[in-house]
XYZ file of C-alpha atoms in Angstrom:
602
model
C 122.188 68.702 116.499
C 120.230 68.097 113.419
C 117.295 65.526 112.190
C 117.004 65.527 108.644
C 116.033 63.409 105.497
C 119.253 63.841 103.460
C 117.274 63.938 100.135
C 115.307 66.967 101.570
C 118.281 68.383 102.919
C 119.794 67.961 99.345
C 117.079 69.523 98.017
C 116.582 72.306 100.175
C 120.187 73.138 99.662
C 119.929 73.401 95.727
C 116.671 75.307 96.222
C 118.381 78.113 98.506
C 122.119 78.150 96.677
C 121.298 80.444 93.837
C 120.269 83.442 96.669
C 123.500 82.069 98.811
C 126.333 85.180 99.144
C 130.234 85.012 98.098
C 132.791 87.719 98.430
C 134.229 89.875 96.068
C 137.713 89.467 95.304
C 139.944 91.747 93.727
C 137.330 93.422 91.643
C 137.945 97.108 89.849
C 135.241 99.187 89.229
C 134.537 101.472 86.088
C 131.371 104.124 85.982
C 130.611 105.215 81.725
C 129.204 108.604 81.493
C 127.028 109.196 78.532
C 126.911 111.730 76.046
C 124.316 114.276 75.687
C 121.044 112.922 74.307
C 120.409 113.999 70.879
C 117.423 113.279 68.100
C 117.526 110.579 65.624
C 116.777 110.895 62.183
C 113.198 110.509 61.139
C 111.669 107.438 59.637
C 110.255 106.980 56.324
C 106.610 108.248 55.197
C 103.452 105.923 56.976
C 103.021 102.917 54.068
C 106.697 103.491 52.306
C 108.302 100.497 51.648
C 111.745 102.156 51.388
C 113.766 100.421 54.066
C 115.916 102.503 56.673
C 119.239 103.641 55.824
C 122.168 102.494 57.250
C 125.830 102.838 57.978
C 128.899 101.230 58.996
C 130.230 100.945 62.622
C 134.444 100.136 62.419
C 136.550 99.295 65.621
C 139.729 97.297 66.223
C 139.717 95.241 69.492
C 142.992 95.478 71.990
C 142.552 91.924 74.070
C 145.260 91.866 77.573
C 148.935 90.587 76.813
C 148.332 86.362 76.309
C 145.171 86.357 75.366
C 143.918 85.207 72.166
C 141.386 87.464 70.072
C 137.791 87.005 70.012
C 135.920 84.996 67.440
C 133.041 87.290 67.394
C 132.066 90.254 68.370
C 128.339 91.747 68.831
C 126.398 95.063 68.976
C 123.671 95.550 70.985
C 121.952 98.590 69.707
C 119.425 100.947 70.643
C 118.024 104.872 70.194
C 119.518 107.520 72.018
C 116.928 108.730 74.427
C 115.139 112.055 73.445
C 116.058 115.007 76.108
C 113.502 116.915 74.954
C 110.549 114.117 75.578
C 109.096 115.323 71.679
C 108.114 111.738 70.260
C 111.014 110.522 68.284
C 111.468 107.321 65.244
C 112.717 104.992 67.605
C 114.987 102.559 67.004
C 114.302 99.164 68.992
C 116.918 97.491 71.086
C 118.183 94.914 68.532
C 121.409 93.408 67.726
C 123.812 93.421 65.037
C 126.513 90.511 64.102
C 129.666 92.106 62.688
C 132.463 90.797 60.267
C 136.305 90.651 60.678
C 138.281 92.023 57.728
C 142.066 92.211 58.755
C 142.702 94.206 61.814
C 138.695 95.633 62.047
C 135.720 94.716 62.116
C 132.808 96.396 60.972
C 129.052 96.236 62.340
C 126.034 97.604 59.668
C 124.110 99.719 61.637
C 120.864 101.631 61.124
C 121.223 105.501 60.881
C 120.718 107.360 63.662
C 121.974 107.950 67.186
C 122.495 104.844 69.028
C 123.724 103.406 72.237
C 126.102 101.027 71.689
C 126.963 97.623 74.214
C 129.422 95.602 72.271
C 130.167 91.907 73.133
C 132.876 90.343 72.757
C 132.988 86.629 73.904
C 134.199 85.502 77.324
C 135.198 89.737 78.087
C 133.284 92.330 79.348
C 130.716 94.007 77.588
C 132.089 98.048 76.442
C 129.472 100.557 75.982
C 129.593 103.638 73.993
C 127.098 106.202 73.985
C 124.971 108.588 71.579
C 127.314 107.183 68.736
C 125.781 109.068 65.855
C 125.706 106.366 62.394
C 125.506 108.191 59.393
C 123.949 107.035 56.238
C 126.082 105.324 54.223
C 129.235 106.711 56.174
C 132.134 104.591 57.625
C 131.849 105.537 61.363
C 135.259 104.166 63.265
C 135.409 104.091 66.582
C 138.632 103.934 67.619
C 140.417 100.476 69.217
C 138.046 99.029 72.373
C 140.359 97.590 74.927
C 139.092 94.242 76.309
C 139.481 92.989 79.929
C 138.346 89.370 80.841
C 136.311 88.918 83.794
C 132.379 89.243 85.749
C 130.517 92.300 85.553
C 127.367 94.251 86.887
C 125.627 97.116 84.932
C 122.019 98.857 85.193
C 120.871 102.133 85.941
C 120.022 104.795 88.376
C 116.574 106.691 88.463
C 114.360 109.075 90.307
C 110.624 108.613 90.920
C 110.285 112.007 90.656
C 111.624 112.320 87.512
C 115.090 114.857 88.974
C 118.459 113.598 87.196
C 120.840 111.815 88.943
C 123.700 113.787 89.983
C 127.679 113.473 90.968
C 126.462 113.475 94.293
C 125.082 109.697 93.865
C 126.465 106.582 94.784
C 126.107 103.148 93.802
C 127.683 99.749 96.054
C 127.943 96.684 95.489
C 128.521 94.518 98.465
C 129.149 90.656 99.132
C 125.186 89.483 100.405
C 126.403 87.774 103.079
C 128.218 91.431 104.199
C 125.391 93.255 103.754
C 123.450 91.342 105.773
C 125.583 91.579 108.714
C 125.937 95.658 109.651
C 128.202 94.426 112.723
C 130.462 93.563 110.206
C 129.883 96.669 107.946
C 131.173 98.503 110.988
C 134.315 96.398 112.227
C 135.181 95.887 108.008
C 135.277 99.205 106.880
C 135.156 99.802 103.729
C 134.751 95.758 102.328
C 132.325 97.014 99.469
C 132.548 98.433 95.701
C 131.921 101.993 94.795
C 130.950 103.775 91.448
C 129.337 107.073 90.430
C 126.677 106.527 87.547
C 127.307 109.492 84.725
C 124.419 111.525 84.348
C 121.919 109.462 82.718
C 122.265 107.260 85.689
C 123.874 104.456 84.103
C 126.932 102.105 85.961
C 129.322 99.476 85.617
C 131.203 97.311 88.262
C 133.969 95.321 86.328
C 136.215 92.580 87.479
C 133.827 91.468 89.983
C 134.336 87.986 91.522
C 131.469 85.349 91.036
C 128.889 84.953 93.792
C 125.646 86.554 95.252
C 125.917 90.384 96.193
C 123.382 93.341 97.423
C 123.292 96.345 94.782
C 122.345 100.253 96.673
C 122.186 103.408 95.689
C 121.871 106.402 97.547
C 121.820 110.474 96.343
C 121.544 113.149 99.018
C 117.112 114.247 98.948
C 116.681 110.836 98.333
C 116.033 107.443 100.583
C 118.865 104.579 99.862
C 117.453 101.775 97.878
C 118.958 98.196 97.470
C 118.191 95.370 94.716
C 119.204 91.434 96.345
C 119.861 89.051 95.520
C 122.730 89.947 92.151
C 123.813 86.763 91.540
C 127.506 87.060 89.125
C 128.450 84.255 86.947
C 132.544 83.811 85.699
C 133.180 85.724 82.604
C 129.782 86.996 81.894
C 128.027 90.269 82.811
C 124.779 90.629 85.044
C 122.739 93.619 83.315
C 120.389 94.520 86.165
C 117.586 95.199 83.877
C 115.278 97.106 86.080
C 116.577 100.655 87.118
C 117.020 101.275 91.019
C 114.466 103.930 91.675
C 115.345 106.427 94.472
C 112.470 108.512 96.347
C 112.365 110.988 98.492
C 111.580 110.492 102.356
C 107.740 108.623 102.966
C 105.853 109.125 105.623
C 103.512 106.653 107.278
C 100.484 107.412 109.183
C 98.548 104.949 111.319
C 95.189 105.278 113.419
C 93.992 103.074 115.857
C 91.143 102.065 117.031
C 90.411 101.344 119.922
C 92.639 104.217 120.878
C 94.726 102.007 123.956
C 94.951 98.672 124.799
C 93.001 96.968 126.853
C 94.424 98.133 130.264
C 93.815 101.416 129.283
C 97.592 102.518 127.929
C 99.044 103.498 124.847
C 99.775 101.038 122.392
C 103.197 101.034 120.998
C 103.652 100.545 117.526
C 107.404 99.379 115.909
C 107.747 98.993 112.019
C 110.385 96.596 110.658
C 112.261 97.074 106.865
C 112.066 93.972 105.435
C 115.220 93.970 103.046
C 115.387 93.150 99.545
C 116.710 89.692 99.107
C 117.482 89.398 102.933
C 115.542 87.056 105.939
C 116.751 89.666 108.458
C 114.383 92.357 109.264
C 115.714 95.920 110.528
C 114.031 97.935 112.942
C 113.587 101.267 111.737
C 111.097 103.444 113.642
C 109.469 102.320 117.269
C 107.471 104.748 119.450
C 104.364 104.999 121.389
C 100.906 105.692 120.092
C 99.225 108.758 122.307
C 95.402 108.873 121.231
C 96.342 105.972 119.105
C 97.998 108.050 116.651
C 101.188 107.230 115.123
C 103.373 108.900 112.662
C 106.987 108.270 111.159
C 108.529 110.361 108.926
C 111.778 109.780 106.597
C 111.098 106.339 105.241
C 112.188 104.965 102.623
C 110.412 103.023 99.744
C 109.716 99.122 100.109
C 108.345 96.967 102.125
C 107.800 96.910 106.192
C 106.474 94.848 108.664
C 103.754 96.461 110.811
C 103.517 95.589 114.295
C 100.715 97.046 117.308
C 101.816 96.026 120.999
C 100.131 96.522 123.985
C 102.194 98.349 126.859
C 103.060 94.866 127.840
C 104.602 94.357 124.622
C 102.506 91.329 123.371
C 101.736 91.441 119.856
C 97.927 92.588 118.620
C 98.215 93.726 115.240
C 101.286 92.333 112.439
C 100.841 93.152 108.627
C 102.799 93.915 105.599
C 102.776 97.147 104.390
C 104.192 98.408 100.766
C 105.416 101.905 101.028
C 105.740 103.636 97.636
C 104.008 107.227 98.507
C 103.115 108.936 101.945
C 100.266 106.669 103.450
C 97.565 107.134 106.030
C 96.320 103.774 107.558
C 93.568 103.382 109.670
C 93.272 99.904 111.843
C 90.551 98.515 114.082
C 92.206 96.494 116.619
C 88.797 93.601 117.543
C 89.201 92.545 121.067
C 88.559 89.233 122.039
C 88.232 88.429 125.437
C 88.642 84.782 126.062
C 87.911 82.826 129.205
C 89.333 79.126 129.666
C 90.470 76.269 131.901
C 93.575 73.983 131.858
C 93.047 70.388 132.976
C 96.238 67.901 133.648
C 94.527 64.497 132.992
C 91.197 64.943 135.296
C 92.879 67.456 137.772
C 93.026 71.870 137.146
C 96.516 73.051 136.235
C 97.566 76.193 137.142
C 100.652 77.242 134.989
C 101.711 80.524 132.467
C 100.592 80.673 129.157
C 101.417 82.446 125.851
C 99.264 82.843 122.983
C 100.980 83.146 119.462
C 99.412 84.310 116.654
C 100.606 83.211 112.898
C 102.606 86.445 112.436
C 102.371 87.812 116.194
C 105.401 89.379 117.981
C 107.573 86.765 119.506
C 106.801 87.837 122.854
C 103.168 86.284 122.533
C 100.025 87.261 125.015
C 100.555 86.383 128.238
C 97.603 84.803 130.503
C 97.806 82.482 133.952
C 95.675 79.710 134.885
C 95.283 79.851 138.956
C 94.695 76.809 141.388
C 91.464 76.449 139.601
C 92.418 75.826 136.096
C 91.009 79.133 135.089
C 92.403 81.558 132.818
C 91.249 85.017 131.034
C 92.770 87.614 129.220
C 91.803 89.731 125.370
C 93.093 88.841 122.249
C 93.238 90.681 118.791
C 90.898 87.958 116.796
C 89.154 84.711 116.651
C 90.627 81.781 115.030
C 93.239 79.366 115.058
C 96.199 80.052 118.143
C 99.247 78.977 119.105
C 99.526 78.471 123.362
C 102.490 78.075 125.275
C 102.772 76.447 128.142
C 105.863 77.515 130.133
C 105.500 75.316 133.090
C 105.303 72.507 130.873
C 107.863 73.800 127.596
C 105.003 72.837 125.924
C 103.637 73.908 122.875
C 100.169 73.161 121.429
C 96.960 74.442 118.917
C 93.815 75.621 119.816
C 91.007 77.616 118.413
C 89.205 80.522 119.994
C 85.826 81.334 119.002
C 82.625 82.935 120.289
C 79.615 81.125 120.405
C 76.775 83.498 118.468
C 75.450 85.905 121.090
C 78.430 85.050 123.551
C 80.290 88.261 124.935
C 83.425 85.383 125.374
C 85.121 82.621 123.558
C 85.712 79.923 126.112
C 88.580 77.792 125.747
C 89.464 74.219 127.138
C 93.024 73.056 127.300
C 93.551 69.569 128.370
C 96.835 67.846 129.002
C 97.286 64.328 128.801
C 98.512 62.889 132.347
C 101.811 61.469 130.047
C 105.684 61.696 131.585
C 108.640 60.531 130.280
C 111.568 60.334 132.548
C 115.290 59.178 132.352
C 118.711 60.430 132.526
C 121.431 61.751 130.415
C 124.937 60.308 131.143
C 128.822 60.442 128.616
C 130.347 57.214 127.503
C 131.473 56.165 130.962
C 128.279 56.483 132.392
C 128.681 59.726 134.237
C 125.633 61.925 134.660
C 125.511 64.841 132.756
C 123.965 68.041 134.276
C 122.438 70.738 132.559
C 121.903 68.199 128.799
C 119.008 69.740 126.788
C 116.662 66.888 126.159
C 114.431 67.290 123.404
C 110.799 65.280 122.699
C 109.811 65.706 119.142
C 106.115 64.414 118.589
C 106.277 62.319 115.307
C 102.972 62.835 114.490
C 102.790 66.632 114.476
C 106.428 67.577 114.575
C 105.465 69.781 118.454
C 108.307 69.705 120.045
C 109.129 69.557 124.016
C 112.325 70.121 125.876
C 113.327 69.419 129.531
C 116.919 70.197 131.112
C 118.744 67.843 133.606
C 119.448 68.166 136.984
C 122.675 67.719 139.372
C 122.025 63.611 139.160
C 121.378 63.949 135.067
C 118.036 63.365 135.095
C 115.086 64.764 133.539
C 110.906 64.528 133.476
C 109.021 65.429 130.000
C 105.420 66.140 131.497
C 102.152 66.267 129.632
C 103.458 64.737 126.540
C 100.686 63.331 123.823
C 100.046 59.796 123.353
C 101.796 59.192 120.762
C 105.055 57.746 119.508
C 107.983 60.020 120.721
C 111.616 60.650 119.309
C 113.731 61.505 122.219
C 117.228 63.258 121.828
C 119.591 64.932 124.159
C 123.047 67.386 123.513
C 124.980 69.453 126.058
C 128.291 71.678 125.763
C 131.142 70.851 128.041
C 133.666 73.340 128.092
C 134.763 73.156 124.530
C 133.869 69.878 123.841
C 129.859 69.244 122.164
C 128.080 66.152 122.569
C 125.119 64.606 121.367
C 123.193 61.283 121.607
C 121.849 59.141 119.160
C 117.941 59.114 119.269
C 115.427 57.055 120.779
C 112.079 56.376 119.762
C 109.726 55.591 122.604
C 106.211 55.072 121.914
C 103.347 56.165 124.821
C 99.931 55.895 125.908
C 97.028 57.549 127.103
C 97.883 55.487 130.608
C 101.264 55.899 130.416
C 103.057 57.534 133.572
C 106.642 56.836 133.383
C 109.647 55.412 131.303
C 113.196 55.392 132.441
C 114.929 56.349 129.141
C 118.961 56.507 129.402
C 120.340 58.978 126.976
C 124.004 58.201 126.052
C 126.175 61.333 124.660
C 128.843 61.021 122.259
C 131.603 63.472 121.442
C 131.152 65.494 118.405
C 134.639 65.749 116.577
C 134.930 69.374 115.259
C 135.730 69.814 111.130
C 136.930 73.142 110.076
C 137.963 74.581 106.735
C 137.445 77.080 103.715
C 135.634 76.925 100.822
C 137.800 78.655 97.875
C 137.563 79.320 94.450
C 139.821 80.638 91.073
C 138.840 84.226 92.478
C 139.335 83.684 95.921
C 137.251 82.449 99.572
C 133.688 81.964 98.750
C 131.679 83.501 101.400
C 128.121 82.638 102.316
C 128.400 78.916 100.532
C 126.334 76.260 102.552
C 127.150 72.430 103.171
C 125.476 69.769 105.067
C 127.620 66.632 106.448
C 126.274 63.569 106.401
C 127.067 60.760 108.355
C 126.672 57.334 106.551
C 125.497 54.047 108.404
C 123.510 54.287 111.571
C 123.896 57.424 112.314
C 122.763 58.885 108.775
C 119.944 60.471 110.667
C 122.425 63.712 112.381
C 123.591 65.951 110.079
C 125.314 69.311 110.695
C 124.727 72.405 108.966
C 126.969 75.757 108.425
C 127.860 78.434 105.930
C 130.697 80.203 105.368
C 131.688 83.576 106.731
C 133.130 86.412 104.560
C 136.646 84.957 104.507
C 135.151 81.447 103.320
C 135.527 79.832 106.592
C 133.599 76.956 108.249
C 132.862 74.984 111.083
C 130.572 71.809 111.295
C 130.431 69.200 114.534
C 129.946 65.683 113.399
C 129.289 62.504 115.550
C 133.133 61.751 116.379
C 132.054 57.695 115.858
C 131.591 58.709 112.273
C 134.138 57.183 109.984
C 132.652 58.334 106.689
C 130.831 61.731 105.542
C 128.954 63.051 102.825
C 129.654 66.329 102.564
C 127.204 68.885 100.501
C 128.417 72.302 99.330
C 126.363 74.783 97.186
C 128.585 78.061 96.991
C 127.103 80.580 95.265
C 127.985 81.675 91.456
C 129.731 77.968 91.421
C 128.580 74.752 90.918
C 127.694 72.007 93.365
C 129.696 69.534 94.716
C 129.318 66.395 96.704
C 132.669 64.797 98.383
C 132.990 61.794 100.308
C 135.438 61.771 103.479
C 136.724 59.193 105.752
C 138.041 59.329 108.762
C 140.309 60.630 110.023
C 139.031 64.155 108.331
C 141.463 66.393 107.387
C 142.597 69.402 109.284
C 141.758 71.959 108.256
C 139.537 70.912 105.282
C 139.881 72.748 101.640
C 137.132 72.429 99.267
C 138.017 74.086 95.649
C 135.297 75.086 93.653
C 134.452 76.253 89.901
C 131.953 76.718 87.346
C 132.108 73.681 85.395
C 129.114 71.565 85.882
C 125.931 69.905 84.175
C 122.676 69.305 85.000
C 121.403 66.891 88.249
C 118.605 64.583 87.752
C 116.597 63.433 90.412
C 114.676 60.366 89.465
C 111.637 59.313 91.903
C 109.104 56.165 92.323
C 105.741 57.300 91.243
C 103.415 57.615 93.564
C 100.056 56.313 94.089
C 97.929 59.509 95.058
């Protein structure tokens, strides 16, 4: 179940579509190898005003059976790189209009060697390379075949400078299968292959619109990947900045102190954070012995450091770039902390769990006894995060040392607040095992409570403030969810019998599809209209374009909001009853949306 504004899940949606996945569908894939570098001609004389020579370029253009011809056609032109690195006239990337006459058309060129990329609107770009123009000479190039469609060029380098070989391999893969290696392993082979010719340039053609993941990997070298490649219809996406391979990194890290604070090794796990992904991979965990760690075999980018103690509660988390071998050195300050819990004007024993902003999920565990008192060490003073478990409570508090103090002392007091009530269906039955949910609407804290055998539940140590209350369960294969009730408490306040009514949710499935084919990773948002505009469901689709969203079944009319990627928006309005299943066709035509707000009076 979902609370949202619908204008900020709108705009949440546009703001995340463009990095959204899609699958490829019935894409080819074509890899240009080069010719051999050679030099270009040399340029006139420092302070000669004799312009560069030129020649002619002349090629006939082949377009598929049905198709008309071109109106245009373009040359984007460059030098031929030097092999022998000797400083060469250079010829800037520039680009050259040509004309039609009868069956040809003709491009004026400057002299030299050049690599060619001619366009052709609404086909894919050809390339030809180290075409050598001569001056004043007719060069003809033979008839270019044309193929209509998406593609995705750039280039493959080393860092240290070693050519790329037949041995290297470039994929392209669907972003929202690349994300997913579980389904990497039970699809196969579900991505796009080429071999870059030895100057390390390649070309994917035929690819469908959508967002993908671009790697390349050469044996010596660590696998690199460039995400988000987002492919519009019938244009090509020239990955301007080369994929760099390197070979194997190796990280480094001293500690200090050299254990934890009971005396064992720390343990130290690094996490790959992925280009253009949320998900972070684990890719090297391990203990620390003398608080030394070291990891070789990594590859270049960036990681996510992380120190535990041999309780595995988080002390240390950083971001680390790793472009070269590194050797890091970390002190580790230890905080110990000594504190009390109060319930109202009573001690509270219960389990606590201090979070950091970037801390390991399993937090720092401490106890308060029959006392109220707690102690334990953390990694730093400042602002915290504490659990409390008894409670499913969450709240902020800030540990610091008084000057001169060997401790930070801490007080934690919990309002004397409870909420109580019970969950039941539509015919009043009581509903065990709902998950009732408290959601402060002055901070946004959340806490939860579960019912019991009878349905009913107890929120304990809540603030004093306004409340909104919600509840959802899953029975058998039916999900429910109640509408939600604001209930506004105290400082006094000890008890108010709140009745939580669940509805069914009615299930919509469907596919999102497009001219190429299912659109994976596209994401909508249903929104109910009238009174219960405030649930909305949320889902993307999987790989084959499928979906599944639970609305309120009391709904009669949706808004439903889907951004796929490499399409454009839409927005469609449903009544009930919804179809079954539900297909939503998408394109590329579109325009621009406007969103037109009040002013405000800052």
């Amino acid at each position: 179940m979902k609370t949202a504004l619908t204008l900020l899940a709108l705009l949440g949606l546009l703001a995340a579509a463009p990095t959204s996945p899609v699958a490829a569908v019935g894409a080819s894939l074509v890899a240009d190898a080069p010719t051999a570098a050679a030099a270009v001609p040399a340029a006139p004389e420092a302070g000669s005003a004799a312009p560069r020579r030129t020649g002619v370029l002349e090629t006939s253009l082949v377009v598929p059976r049905g198709e008309s011809a071109p109106d245009s056609l373009a040359v984007r032109f460059e030098s031929t790189p030097a092999a022998d690195g000797r400083k060469r006239d250079l010829i800037p990337r520039s680009t050259a209009a040509c004309r039609r006459q009868d069956a040809a058309w003709r491009c004026v060129l400057p002299a030299g060697r050049l690599d060619l990329r001619l366009e052709a609107a609404g086909f894919i770009p050809q390339y030809r390379w180290g075409v050598a123009i001569a001056p004043g000479a007719v060069v003809k190039l033979g008839a270019i075949e044309l193929q209509r469609g998406s593609s995705v060029s750039g280039r493959v380098e080393t860092s240290t400078g070693a050519p790329i070989t037949a041995t290297c391999t470039v994929e392209l893969l669907p972003a929202a299968v690349a994300s997913q290696p579980s389904y990497l392993r039970r699809a196969g082979e579900p991505g796009l292959r080429a071999r870059p010719g030895d100057r390390g340039f390649f070309r994917f053609a035929g690819v469908a619109p959508g967002s993908y993941a671009l790697s390349a990997v050469q044996p010596g070298f660590e696998k690199t990947t460039v995400a988000p490649v987002i492919v519009e219809r019938d244009r090509e996406t020239a990955v301007e900045k080369a994929l760099v391979l390197t070979p194997p990194l190796r990280l480094e890290l001293a500690l200090d102190p050299a254990a934890d604070p009971w005396g064992k090794p720390w343990r130290v796990m690094l996490q790959r954070k992925e280009p253009g992904f949320p998900q972070l991979r684990a890719v090297a965990s391990g203990p620390a012995p003398d608080g030394r760690f070291s990891r070789p075999g990594l590859a270049a980018g960036r990681y996510l450091l992380h120190v535990l103690d041999s309780e595995g509660a988080g002390f240390l988390s950083e971001e680390i770039d790793l472009d070269a071998d590194r050797t890091l050195e970390r002190t580790i300050d230890l905080v110990w902390v000594e504190g009390r819990v109060t319930k109202g004007d009573q001690p509270f024993a219960t389990r606590l769990r201090f979070f950091g902003p970037v801390a390991r999920s399993t937090g720092i565990r401490m106890a308060s006894d029959a006392r109220g008192a707690f102690s334990g060490v953390l990694p730093r003073e400042g602002r915290w995060r504490v659990e409390l478990s008894d409670l499913r409570r969450t709240l902020g508090v800030t540990v610091r040392r008084a000057k001169g103090a060997r401790s930070a002392k801490v007080e934690i007091a919990i309002p004397d607040v409870r909420l109580s009530g019970d969950v039941v269906d539509e015919s009043s039955e009581p509903i065990a095992g709902a998950q009732v949910v408290a959601s402060d609407l002055g901070s946004g804290e959340q806490q939860t409570a579960v019912t019991d055998d009878r349905g009913a539940f107890e929120l304990d140590g809540l603030p004093a403030s306004p409340q909104l209350v919600s509840a959802e369960a899953d029975l058998g294969d039916r999900h429910l969810s109640s509408d939600p009730v604001t209930v506004s408490l105290g400082k006094d306040h000890r008890r108010d019998a709140v009745r939580l009514t669940l509805h069914d949710q009615a299930p919509i499935d469907g596919v999102v599809t497009s001219p190429a084919g299912p659109v994976a990773g596209a994401r909508l948002i249903a929104v109910p209209k009238g009174p219960l505009g405030i649930h909305t469901a949320e889902a993307s689709t999987d790989a084959a374009g499928h979906f599944h969203l639970d609305v309120p079944a009391a709904a009669r009319e949706l808004q439903l909001l889907i951004a796929p990627p490499g399409f454009s928006f839409r927005s469609l309005a449903l009544s009930a009853p919804f179809p079954k299943p539900l297909s939503i066709p998408v394109d590329d035509r579109g325009g621009s949306l406007v969103l037109r707000l009040p002013a405000l009076d800052l």
